[in-house]
Every structure is written in C-alpha cells, then in structure tokens.
Short mmCIF file of C-alpha atoms and ligand atoms in Angstrom, two decimals:
data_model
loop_
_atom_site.label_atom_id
_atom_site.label_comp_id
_atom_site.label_asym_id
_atom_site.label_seq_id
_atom_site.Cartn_x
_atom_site.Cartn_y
_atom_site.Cartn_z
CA UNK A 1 -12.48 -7.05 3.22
CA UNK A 2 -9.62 -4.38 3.25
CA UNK A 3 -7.46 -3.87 6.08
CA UNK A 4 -7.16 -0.47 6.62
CA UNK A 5 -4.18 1.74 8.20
CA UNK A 6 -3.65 5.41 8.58
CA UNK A 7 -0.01 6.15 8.21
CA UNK A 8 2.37 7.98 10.22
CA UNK A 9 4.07 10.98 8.30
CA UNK A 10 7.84 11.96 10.00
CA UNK A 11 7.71 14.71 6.94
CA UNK A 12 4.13 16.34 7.45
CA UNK A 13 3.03 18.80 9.79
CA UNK A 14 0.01 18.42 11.99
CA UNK A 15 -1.75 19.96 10.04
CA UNK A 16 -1.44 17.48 6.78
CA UNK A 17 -2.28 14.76 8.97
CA UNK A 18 -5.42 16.69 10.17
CA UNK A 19 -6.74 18.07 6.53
CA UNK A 20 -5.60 15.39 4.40
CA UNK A 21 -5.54 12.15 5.74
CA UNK A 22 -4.22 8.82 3.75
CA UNK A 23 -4.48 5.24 4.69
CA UNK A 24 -3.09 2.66 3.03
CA UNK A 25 -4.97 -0.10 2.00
CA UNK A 26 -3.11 -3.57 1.10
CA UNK A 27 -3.32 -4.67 -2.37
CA UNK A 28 -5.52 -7.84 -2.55
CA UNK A 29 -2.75 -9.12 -5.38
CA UNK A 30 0.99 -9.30 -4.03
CA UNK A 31 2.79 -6.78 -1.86
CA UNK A 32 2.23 -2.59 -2.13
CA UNK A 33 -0.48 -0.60 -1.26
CA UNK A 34 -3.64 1.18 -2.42
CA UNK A 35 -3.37 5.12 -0.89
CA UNK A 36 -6.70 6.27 -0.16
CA UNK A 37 -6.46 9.73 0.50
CA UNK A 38 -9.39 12.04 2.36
CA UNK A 39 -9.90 15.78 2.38
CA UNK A 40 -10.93 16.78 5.36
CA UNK A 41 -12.38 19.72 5.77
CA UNK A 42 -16.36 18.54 5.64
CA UNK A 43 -17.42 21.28 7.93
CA UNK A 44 -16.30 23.45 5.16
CA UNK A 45 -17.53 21.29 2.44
CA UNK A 46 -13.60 19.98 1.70
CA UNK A 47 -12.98 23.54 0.16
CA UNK A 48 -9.25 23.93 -0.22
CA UNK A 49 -7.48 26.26 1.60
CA UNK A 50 -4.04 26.55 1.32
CA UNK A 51 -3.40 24.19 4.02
CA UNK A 52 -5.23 21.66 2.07
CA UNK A 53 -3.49 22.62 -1.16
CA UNK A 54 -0.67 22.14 0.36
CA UNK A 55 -0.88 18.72 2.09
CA UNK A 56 -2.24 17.75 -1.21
CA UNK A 57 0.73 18.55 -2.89
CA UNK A 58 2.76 16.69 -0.17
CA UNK A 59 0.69 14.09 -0.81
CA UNK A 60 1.93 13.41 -4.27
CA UNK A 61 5.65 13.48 -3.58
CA UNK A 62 5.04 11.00 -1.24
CA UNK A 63 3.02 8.86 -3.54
CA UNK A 64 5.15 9.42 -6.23
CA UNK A 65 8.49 8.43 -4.42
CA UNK A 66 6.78 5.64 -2.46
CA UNK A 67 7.23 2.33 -4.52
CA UNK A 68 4.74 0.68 -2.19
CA UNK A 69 1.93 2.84 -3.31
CA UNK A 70 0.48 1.57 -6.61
CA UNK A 71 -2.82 3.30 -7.11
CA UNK A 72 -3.87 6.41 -5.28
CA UNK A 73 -8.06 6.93 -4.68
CA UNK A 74 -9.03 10.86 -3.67
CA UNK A 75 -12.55 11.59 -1.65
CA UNK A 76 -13.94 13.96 0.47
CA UNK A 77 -14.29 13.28 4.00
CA UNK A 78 -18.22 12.70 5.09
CA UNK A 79 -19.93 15.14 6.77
CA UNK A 80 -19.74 15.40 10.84
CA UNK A 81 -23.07 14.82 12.73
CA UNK A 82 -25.16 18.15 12.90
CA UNK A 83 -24.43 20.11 15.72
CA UNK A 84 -27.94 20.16 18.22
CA UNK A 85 -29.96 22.80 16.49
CA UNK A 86 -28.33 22.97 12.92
CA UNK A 87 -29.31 21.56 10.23
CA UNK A 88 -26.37 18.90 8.81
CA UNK A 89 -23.84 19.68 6.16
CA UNK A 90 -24.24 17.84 2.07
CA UNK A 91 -21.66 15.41 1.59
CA UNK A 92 -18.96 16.62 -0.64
CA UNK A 93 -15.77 15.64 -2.53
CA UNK A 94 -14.88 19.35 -2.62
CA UNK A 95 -16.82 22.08 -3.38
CA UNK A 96 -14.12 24.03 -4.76
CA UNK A 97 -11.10 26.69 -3.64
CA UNK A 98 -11.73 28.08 -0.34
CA UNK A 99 -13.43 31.38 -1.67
CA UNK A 100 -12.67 33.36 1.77
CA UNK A 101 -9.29 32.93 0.30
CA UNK A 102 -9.94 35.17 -2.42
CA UNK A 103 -10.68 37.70 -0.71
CA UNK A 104 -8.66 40.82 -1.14
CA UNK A 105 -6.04 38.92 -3.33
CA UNK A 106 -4.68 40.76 -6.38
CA UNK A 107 -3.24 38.60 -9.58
CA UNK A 108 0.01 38.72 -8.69
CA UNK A 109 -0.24 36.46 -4.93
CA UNK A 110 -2.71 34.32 -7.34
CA UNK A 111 -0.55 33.59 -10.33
CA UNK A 112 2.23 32.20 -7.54
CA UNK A 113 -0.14 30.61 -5.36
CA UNK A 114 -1.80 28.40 -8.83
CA UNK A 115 1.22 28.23 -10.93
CA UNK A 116 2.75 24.61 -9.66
CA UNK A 117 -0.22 23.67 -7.66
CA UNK A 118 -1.67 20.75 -6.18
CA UNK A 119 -3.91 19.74 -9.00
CA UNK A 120 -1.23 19.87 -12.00
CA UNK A 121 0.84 17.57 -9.04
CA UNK A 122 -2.05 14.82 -9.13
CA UNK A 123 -2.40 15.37 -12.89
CA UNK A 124 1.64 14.73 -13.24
CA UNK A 125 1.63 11.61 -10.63
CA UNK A 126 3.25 8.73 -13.04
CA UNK A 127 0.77 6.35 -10.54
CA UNK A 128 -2.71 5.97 -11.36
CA UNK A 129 -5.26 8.05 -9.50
CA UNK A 130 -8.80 7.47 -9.36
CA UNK A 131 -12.23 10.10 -7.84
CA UNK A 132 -14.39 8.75 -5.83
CA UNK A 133 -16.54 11.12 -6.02
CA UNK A 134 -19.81 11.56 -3.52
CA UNK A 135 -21.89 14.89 -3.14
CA UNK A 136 -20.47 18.27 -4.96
CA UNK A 137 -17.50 18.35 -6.65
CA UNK A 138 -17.46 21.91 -7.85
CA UNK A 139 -15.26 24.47 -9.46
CA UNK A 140 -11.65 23.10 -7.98
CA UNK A 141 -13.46 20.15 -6.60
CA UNK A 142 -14.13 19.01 -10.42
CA UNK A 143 -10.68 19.84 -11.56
CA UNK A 144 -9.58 17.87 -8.48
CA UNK A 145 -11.88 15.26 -10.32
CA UNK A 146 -10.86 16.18 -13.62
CA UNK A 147 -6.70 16.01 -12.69
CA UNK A 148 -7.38 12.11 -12.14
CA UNK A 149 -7.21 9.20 -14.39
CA UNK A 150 -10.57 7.69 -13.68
CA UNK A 151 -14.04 9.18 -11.70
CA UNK A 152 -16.28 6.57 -9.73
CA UNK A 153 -19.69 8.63 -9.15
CA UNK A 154 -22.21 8.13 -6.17
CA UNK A 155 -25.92 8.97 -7.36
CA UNK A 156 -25.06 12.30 -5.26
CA UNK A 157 -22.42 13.61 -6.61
CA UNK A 158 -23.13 16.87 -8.29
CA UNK A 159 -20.50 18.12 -10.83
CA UNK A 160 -19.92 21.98 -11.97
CA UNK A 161 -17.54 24.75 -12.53
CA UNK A 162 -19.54 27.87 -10.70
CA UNK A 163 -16.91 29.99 -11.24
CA UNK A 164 -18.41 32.26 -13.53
CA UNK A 165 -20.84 33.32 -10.86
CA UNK A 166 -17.69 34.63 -9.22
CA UNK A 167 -16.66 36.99 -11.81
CA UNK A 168 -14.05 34.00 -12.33
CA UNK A 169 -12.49 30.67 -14.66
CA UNK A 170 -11.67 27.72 -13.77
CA UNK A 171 -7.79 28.32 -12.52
CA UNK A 172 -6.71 24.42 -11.67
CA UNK A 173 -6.99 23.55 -15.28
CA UNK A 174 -10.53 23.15 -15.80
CA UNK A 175 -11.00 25.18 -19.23
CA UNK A 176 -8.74 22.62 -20.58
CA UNK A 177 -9.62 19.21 -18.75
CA UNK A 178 -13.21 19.64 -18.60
CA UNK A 179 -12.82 20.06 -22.70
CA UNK A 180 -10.89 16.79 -23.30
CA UNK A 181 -13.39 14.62 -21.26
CA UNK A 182 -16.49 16.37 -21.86
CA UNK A 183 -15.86 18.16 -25.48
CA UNK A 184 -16.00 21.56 -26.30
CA UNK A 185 -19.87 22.20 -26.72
CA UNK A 186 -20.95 20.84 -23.31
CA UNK A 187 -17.71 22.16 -21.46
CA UNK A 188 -18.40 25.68 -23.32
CA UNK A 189 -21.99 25.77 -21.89
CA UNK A 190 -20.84 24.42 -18.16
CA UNK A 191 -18.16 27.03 -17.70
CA UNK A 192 -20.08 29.65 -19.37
CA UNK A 193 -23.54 29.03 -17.02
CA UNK A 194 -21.78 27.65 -13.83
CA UNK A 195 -24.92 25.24 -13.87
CA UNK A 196 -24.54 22.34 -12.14
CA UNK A 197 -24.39 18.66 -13.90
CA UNK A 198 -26.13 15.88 -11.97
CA UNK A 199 -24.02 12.59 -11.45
CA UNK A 200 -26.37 10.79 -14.19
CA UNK A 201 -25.59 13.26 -16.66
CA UNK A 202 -21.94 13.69 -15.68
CA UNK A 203 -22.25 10.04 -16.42
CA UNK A 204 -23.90 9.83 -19.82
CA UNK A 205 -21.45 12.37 -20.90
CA UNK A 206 -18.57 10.96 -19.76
CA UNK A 207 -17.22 13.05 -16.26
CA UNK A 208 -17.83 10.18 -14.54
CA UNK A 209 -16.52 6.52 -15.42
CA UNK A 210 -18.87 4.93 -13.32
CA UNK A 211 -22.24 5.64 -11.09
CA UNK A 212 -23.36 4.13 -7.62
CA UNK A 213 -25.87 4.30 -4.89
CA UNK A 214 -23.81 5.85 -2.32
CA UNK A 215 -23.23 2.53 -0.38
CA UNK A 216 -21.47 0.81 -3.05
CA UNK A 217 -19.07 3.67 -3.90
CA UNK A 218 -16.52 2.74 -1.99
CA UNK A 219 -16.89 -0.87 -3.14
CA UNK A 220 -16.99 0.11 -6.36
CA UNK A 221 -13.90 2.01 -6.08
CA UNK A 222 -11.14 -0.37 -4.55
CA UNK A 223 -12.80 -2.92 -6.80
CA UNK A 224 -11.15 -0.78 -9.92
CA UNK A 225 -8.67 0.36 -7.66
CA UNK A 226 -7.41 -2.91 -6.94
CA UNK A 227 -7.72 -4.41 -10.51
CA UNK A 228 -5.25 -1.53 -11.73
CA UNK A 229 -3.53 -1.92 -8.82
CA UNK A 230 -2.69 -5.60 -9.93
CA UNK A 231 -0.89 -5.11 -13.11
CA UNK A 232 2.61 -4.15 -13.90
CA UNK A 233 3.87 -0.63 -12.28
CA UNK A 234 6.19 0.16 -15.07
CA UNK A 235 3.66 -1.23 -17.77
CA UNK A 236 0.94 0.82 -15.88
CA UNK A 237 3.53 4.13 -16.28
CA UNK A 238 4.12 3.85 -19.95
CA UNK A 239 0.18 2.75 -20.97
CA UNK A 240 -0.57 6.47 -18.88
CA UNK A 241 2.11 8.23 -20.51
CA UNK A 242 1.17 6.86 -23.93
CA UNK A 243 -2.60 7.33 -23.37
CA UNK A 244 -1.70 10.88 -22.44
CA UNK A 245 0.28 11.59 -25.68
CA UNK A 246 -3.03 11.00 -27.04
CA UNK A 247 -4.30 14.91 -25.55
CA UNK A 248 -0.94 16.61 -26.66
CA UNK A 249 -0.67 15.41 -29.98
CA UNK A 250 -2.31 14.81 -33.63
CA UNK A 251 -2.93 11.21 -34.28
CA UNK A 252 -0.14 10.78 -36.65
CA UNK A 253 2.80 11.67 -34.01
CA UNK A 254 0.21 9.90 -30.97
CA UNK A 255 0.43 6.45 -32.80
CA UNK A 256 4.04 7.19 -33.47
CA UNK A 257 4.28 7.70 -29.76
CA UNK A 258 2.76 4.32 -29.15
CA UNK A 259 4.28 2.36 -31.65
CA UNK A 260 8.06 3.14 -29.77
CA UNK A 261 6.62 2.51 -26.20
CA UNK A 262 4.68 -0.59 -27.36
CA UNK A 263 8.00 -1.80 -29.04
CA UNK A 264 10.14 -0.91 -25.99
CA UNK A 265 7.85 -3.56 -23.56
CA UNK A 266 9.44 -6.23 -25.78
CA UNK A 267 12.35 -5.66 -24.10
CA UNK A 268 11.13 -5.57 -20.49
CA UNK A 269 10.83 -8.86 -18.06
CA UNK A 270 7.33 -7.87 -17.67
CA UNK A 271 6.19 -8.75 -20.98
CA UNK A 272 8.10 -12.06 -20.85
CA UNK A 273 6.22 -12.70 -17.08
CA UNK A 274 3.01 -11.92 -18.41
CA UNK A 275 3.18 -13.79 -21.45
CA UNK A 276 4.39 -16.82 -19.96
CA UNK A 277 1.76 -16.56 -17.04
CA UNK A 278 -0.82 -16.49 -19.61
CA UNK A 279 0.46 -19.55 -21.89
CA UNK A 280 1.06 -21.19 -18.58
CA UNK A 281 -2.45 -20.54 -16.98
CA UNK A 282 -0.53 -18.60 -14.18
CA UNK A 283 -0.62 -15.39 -12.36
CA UNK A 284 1.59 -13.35 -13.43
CA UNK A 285 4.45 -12.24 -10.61
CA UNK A 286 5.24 -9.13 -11.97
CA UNK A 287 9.05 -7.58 -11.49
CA UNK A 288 8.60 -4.56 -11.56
CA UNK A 289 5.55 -3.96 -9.14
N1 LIG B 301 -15.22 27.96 0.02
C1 LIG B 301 -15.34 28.25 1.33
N2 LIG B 301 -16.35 27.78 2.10
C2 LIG B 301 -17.25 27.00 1.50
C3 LIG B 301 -17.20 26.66 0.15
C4 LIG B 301 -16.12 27.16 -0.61
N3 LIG B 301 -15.94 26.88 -1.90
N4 LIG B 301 -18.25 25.86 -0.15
C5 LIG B 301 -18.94 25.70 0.99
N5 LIG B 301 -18.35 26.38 1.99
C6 LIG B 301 -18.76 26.46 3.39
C7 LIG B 301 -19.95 27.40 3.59
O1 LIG B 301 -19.51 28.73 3.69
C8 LIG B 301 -20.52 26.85 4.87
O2 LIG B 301 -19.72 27.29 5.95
P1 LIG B 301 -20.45 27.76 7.34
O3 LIG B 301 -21.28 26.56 7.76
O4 LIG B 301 -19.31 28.05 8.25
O5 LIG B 301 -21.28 28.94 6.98
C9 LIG B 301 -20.29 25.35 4.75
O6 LIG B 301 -19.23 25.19 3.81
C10 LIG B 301 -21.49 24.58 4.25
O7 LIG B 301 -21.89 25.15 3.03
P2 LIG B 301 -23.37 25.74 2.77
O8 LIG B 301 -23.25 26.76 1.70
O9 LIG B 301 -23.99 26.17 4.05
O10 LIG B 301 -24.11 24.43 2.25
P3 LIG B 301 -25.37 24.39 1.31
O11 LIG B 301 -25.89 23.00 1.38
O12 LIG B 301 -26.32 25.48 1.64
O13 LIG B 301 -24.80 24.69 -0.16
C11 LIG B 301 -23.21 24.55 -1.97
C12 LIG B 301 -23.84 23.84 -0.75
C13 LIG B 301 -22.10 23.63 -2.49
C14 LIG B 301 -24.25 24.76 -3.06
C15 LIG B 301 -22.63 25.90 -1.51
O14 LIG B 301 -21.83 25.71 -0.37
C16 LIG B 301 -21.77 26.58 -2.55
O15 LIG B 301 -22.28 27.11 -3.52
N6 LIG B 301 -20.42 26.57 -2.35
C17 LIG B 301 -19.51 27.25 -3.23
C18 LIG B 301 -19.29 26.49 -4.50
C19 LIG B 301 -18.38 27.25 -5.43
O16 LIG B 301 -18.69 28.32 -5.91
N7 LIG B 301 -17.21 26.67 -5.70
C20 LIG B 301 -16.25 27.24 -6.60
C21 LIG B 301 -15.27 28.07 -5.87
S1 LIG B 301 -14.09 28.76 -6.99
#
C-alpha cells in the first residue's frame, strides 16, 4: 500500500494548490518519491484554463529541480457527486483547452499564450512521466497524454483531437505527437474527422501502453510507476534522451547517438553498481538516484 501525502508549496499560489494538486507517493525501492499530480477542474471536465496551464507548468520546474521526485504520473481529478437534480459529470483526464478561453482571442494573444506552454514543459521534463488516463482525454487532454513517456488506459478512457469541429488544429503539439505514436494514416484521419478513438482501439494502435477496468488503473499505474521509479536517475535521463533522438533523427545519426551515450555509462558508478549487484545476486544501491 502507498502512503500518500499532499505537499505544501511556499512557491504556488492558492490557486495551483486548488487546480493542480500533487502528492507524493514514497518509492517502494530506496528513498525519493513518485509525484502524482491531479487536474482538478472535474466540474469542468479538467479543461485547462490558464490557471491550470499555468500550475502545470509550475509543476514541472518543481519536478524537474526536485531530486526527490523520480517519476511523475498525470490524471484527471474524478468527478464530484451530482448536485440533487443534475445528472453527474463523465470522468475525464482532460477534455481539452478551456474553449470559453477562445473566445474573442485573435492569433497574436494565442501564439504567446502556446508558444512555451505547459505541454512542451512535460514533454521537456528529463524525469519520466507517465498518463493515467480514465474517461476523455481530448484535443489538449490527448496532447497532455501524448507529451508523456508512457499512457496507462482505463476501459473508459476515450481518446480524440475534436479540434477540427472547432474550425481548429491541435496547438499543444498534437499534429506532430499523435503522428510519431500513432503513424501518419491513422493520425491523418483522427485530426482530420475529430472522431473519437475508444480506449481499446487507442490500445491496439498504440496511444495507450496499457488498458484496465477502471479499478485497477491506479494499480496498474504506480505498479509501472514504481518499477521505473527503481532504476538509476541518471541512467533513466540518458535511456529518454537517447530514445528521443530516435524522433529527431535518421537511423544512421540515432544509433550514432546511442552508441556515444551507451559508451559514456561505462564510465559512470552506476554501471559498475548494477553490474556488480547482478553478479552478486544483489539489489542494486544506485548513486545517483
Ligand atoms: N472547455 C470548457 N468547458 C468544457 C470543456 C472544454 N474543453 N469540456 C467540457 N466542458 C464543460 C462543459 O461546458 C460542462 O460545463 P457546465 O456543466 O458548466 O455546462 C461540463 O464541462 C461538463 O461537460 P458536458 O459537455 O456537459 O458533458 P457531456 O458528458 O455532455 O459531454 C464531452 C462530454 C467531452 C463530449 C463534451 O464536454 C465536449 O465535447 N467537450 C469539448 C471537447 C473538445 O472539443 N475539446 C477540445 C478543445 S480544443
């Protein structure tokens, strides 16, 4: 069983604390911590708004200059109880930007407000990040998705980029993401219908790593969560980086890539610990954690 804390932020506003929320979850392996951080907006189906956008961003620096935190895990808060009368709310990771937001907004206040923005910050974490994703994860709520390393999927979630039906693209990165996990033909034919993809089939084709009955999500989650969370921080930083190289460049100057950062590890006391822990039939006590 986890032990779960919400932190206390001296740096963030209220208002972080009250749309995003992180707690940090012990890692089952050694010291440092799992950050599992909730949008909360469920009322609005965790729709960013700016505030959210904001925190999120806040979010990262913290991760990123945190040493504790080893593994960060993004949801969407569950919906509240129906108020009497009304009929309840789906459950959502995020069902995209905050379209009132859009409202009367020309291309210059939108060029500043997405150049920078929260979702190239998750993308750009050096820490891995993982979805857990459960109900609709739409238009930013799948780049959201998309901008992280690995997505767990409950048998609710509901993927899509609607943006089209806007008069819009995908502006958090999606047109290029959404090609690189799903390939061109499928992404072509999401952003070009808006239709939505159901978790099975954002499964089969590869969205989504993994697929649960809602109940075992978060299970299902920490269980990865903590299993990455358990290996070498600066080997963890270089296997992203050099995975990564993999959707900049041509395979020639990729393997290149690899072959320098796969030498350089010989040289770290990482290697040495986990080679020894393995002749030795030991865990290994990584230095760098
Ligand atoms: N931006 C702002 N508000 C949003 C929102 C968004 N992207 N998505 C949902 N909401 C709000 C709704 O306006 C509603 O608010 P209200 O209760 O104050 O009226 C609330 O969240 C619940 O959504 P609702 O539409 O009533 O739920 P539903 O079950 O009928 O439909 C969706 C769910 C996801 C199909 C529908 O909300 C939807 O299509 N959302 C927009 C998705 C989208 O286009 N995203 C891309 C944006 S670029």
């Amino acid at each position: 069983m986890c032990a779960y804390k919400l932190i206390c932020y001296d740096f963030l506003g209220p208002v972080m604390s009250e749309v995003v929320i992180i707690e940090e979850i012990p890692c089952e392996n050694g010291d440092g911590v799992i950050a599992k951080v909730t949008i909360n907006r469920p009322d609005k189906l965790n729709s960013l708004n700016q505030d959210v956008v904001n925190a999120l961003k806040e979010m990262c620096s913290w991760a990123e200059q945190n040493d504790s935190v080893r593994c960060v895990v993004i949801c969407g808060a569950s919906p509240n109880p129906p108020l009497e009368g009304k009929r309840s709310k789906p459950h959502a990771f995020v069902a995209g930007a905050d379209i009132t937001e859009f409202v009367g907004k020309g291309s210059d206040e939108i060029r500043e407000l997405f150049t920078d923005n929260a979702i190239e910050a998750i993308w750009n974490l050096s820490k891995p990040t993982i979805a857990m994703v459960d109900g609709f994860a739409l238009g930013g709520g799948c780049e959201v998705a998309c901008s992280c390393d690995i997505r767990i999927a409950s048998s609710r979630a509901i993927f899509g980029t609607p943006e089209i039906k806007l008069g819009l693209i995908p502006g958090y990165g999606g047109t290029q993401r959404l090609v690189k996990l799903v390939g061109y033909g499928r992404a072509m034919e999401m952003m070009m219908t808006g239709n939505n993809v159901s978790a099975e089939e954002a499964y089969r084709c590869g969205i989504a790593n993994h697929l649960c009955e809602p109940e075992d999500l978060e299970a299902k989650t920490m269980e990865i969560a903590q299993t990455i969370a358990s290996k070498s921080m600066h080997t963890l930083r270089v296997a992203k980086t050099t995975i990564r190289a993999a959707l900049d460049h041509g395979i020639t100057e990729g393997v290149a890539i690899e072959a320098e950062a796969f030498a350089n590890l010989f040289d770290t006391e990482d290697k040495e610990i986990g080679v020894q822990a393995f002749l030795n039939r030991t865990n290994p006590e990584w230095k760098h954690r």
